[in-house]
Coordinates of C-alpha atoms in Angstrom, one line a residue:
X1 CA -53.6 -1.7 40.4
X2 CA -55.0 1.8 38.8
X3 CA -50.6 2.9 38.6
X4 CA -50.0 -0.5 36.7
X5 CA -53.0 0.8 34.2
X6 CA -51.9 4.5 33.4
X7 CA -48.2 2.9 32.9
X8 CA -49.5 0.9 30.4
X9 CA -51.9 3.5 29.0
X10 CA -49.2 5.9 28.6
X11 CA -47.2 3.1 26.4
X12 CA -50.3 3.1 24.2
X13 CA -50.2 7.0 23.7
X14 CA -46.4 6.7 23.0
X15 CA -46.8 3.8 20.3
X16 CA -49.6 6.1 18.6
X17 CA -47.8 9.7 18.6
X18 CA -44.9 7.4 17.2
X19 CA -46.8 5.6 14.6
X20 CA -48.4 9.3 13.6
X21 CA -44.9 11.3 13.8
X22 CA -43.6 8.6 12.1
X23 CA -46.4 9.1 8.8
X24 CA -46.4 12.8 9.5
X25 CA -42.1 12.5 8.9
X26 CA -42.9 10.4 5.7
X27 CA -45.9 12.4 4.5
X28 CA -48.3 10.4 4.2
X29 CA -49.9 13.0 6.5
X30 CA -49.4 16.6 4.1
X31 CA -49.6 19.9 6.6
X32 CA -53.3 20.7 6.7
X33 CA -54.6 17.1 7.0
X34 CA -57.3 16.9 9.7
X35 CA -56.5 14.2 12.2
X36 CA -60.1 12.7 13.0
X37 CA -60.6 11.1 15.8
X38 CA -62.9 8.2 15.0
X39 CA -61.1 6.9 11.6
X40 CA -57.3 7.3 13.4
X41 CA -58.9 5.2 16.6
X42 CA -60.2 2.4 13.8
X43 CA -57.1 2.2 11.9
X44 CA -54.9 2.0 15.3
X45 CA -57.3 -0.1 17.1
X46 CA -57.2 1.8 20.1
X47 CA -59.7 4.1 21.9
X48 CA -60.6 7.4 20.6
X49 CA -59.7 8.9 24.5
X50 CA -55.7 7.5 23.1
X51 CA -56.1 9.2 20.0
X52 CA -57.1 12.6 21.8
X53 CA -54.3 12.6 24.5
X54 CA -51.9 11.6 21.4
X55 CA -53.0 14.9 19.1
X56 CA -52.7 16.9 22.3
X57 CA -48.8 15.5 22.7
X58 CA -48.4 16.1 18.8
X59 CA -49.7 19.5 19.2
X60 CA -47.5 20.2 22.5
X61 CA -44.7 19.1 19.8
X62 CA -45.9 21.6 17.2
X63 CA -46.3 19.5 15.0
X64 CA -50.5 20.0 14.8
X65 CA -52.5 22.4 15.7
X66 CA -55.7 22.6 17.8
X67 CA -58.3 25.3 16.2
X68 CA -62.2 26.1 18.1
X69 CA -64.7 24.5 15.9
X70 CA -62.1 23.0 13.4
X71 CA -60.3 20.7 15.6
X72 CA -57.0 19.3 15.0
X73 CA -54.9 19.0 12.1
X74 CA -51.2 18.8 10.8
X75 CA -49.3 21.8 11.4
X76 CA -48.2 24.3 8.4
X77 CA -45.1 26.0 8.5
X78 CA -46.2 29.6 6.7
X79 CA -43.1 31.6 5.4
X80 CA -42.4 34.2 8.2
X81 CA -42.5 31.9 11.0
X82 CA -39.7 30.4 9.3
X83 CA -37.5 33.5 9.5
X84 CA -38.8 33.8 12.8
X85 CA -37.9 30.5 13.6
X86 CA -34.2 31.2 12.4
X87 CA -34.1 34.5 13.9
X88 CA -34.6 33.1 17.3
X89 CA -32.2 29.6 16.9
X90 CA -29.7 32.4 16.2
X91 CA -30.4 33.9 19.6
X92 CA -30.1 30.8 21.0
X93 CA -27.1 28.5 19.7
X94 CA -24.9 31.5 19.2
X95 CA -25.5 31.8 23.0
X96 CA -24.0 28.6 23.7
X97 CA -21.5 29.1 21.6
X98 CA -20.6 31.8 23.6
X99 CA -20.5 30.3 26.7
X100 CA -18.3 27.0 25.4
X101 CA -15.2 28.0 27.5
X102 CA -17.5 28.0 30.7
X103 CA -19.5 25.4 29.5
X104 CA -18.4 22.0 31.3
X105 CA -16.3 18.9 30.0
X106 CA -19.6 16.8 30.3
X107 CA -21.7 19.5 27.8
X108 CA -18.6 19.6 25.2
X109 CA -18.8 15.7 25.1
X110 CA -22.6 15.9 24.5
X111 CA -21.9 18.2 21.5
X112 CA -19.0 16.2 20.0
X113 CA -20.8 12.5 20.8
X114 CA -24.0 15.1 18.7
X115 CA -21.7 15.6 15.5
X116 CA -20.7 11.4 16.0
X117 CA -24.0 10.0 15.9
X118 CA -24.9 12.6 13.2
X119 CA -21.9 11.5 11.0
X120 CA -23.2 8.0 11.6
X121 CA -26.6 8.1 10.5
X122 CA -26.2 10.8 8.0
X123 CA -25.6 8.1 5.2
X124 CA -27.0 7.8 1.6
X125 CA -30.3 7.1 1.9
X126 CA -30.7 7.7 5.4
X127 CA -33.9 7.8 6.8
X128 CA -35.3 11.5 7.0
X129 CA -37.0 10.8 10.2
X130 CA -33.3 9.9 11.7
X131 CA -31.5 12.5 9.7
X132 CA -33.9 15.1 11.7
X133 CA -33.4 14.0 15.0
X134 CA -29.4 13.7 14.8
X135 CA -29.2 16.8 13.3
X136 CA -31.3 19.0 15.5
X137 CA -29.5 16.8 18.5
X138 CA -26.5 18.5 17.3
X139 CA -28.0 22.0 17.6
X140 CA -29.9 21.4 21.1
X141 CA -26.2 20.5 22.3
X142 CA -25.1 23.9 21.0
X143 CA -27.7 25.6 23.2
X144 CA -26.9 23.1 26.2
X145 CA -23.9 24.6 26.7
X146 CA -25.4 27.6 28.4
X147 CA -26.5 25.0 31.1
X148 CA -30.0 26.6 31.2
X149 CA -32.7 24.4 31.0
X150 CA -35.2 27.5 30.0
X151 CA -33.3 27.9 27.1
X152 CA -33.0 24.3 25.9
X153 CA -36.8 24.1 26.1
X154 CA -37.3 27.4 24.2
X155 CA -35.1 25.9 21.6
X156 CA -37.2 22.4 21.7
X157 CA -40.1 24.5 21.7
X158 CA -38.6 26.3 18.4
X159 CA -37.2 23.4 16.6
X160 CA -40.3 21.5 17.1
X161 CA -42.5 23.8 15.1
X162 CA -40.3 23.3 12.1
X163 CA -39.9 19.5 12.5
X164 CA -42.2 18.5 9.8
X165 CA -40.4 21.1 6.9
X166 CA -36.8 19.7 8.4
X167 CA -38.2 16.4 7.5
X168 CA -39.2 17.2 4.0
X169 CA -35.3 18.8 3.9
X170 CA -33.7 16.1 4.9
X171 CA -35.7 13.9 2.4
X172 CA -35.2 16.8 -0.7
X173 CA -31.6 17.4 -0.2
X174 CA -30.2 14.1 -0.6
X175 CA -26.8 15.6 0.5
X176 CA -25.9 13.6 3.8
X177 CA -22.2 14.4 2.9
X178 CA -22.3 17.3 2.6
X179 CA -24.4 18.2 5.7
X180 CA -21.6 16.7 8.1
X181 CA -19.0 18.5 6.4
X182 CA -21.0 21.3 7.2
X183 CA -21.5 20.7 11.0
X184 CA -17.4 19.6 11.1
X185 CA -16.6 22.8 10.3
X186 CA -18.9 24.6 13.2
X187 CA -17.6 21.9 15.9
X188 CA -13.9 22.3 14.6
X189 CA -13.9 26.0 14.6
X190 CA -15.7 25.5 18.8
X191 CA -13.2 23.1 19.6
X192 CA -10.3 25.7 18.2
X193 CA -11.9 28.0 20.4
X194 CA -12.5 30.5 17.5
X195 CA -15.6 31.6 18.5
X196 CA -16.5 34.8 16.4
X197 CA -15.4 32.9 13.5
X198 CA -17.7 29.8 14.7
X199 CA -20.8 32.4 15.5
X200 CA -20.3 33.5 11.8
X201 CA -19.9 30.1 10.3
X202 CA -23.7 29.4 12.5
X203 CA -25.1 32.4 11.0
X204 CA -24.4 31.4 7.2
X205 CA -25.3 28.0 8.3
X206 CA -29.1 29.3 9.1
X207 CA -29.0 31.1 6.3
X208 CA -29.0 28.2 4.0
X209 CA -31.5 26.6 6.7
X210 CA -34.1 29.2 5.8
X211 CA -33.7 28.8 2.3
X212 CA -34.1 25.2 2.4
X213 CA -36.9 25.3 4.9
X214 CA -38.5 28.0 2.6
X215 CA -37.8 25.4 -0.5
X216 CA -39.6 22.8 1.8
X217 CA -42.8 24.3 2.1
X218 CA -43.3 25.7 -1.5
X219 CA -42.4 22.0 -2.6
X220 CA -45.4 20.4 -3.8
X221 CA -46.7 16.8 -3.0

């Protein structure tokens, strides 16, 4: 009886973080905004104890932050973490591009099926939200191909904290076209097996990431 209760609790904290990454994504929540416990429970209609565990998930995300005294509120994205951010997703995808000839079949499929579902969503008007997730999908199967699962979550753990500025890229650059031409070229030049040229293509490819991610931040509501 108390198992068939925390399953369905558990749904109730999924549907909340969802319904809050969902206005966080669209930003109707700006980086900064305190997430109060009472109002969010009243306009949810669930208990404040939901709202709490669904901050904590958010924050595990990095997509809030959790402050003594202050309590919780949307995460901002200051300027050096973002070169920081693109320092270290260097480290990390160039690593699995490396490692694509001893990679398995099964993690070069996950990579290519990636760039398909990208290609598919990335369409005009595409929802940020979706644009986000594809994309960084594409990225997180770059990394995959190390087959360590450390690395993968220190990627997750990376990409998460700029989720909410990839959002706001997405939604500013209204270039879906252009961004799958753009990831093409990195999974043609892996599946030619050119591999420097591929770890060079991924550097100029973060470059323009920090840019944009800079651009994001300094854009205002």
């Amino acid at each position: 009886m108390y198992e068939r209760l925390r399953v369905d609790r558990s749904t109730t904290v999924d549907r909340v973080v969802d319904a809050l990454r969902a206005a966080l994504f669209a930003g109707d929540l700006e980086p900064g905004t305190p997430l109060r416990e009472q109002p969010l429970a009243e306009a949810l209609g669930v208990a404040r104890s939901t709202i709490r565990e669904a901050m904590t998930m958010l924050v595990t995300e990095g997509l809030a932050v959790r402050e003594p005294n202050k309590g919780v509120s949307v995460a901002i994205l200051h300027p050096a973490a973002v070169a920081d951010i693109c320092r270290a997703r260097m480290v990390l995808e160039s690593a699995g591009i490396r490692a694509w000839f001893d990679a398995d079949e099964a993690a070069r499929e996950r990579v290519r099926e990636a760039m398909r579902v990208f290609a598919a969503t990335a369409k005009d008007g595409a929802d940020p939200e979706a644009m986000t997730e594809t994309h960084l999908a594409i990225h997180r199967s770059l990394v995959a191909l190390t087959g360590s699962e450390r690395l993968i979550a220190t990627a997750d753990a990376v990409t998460g904290e700029a989720r909410l500025a990839l959002a706001r890229v997405d939604a500013l650059r209204q270039d879906a076209r252009q961004q799958v031409a753009s990831h093409r070229k990195l999974i043609r030049l892996l599946e030619r097996g050119e591999l420097d040229e591929c770890v060079a293509e991924l550097r100029r490819h973060l470059a323009g990431a920090e840019e944009s991610l800079l651009e994001a931040i300094a854009y205002p509501s």
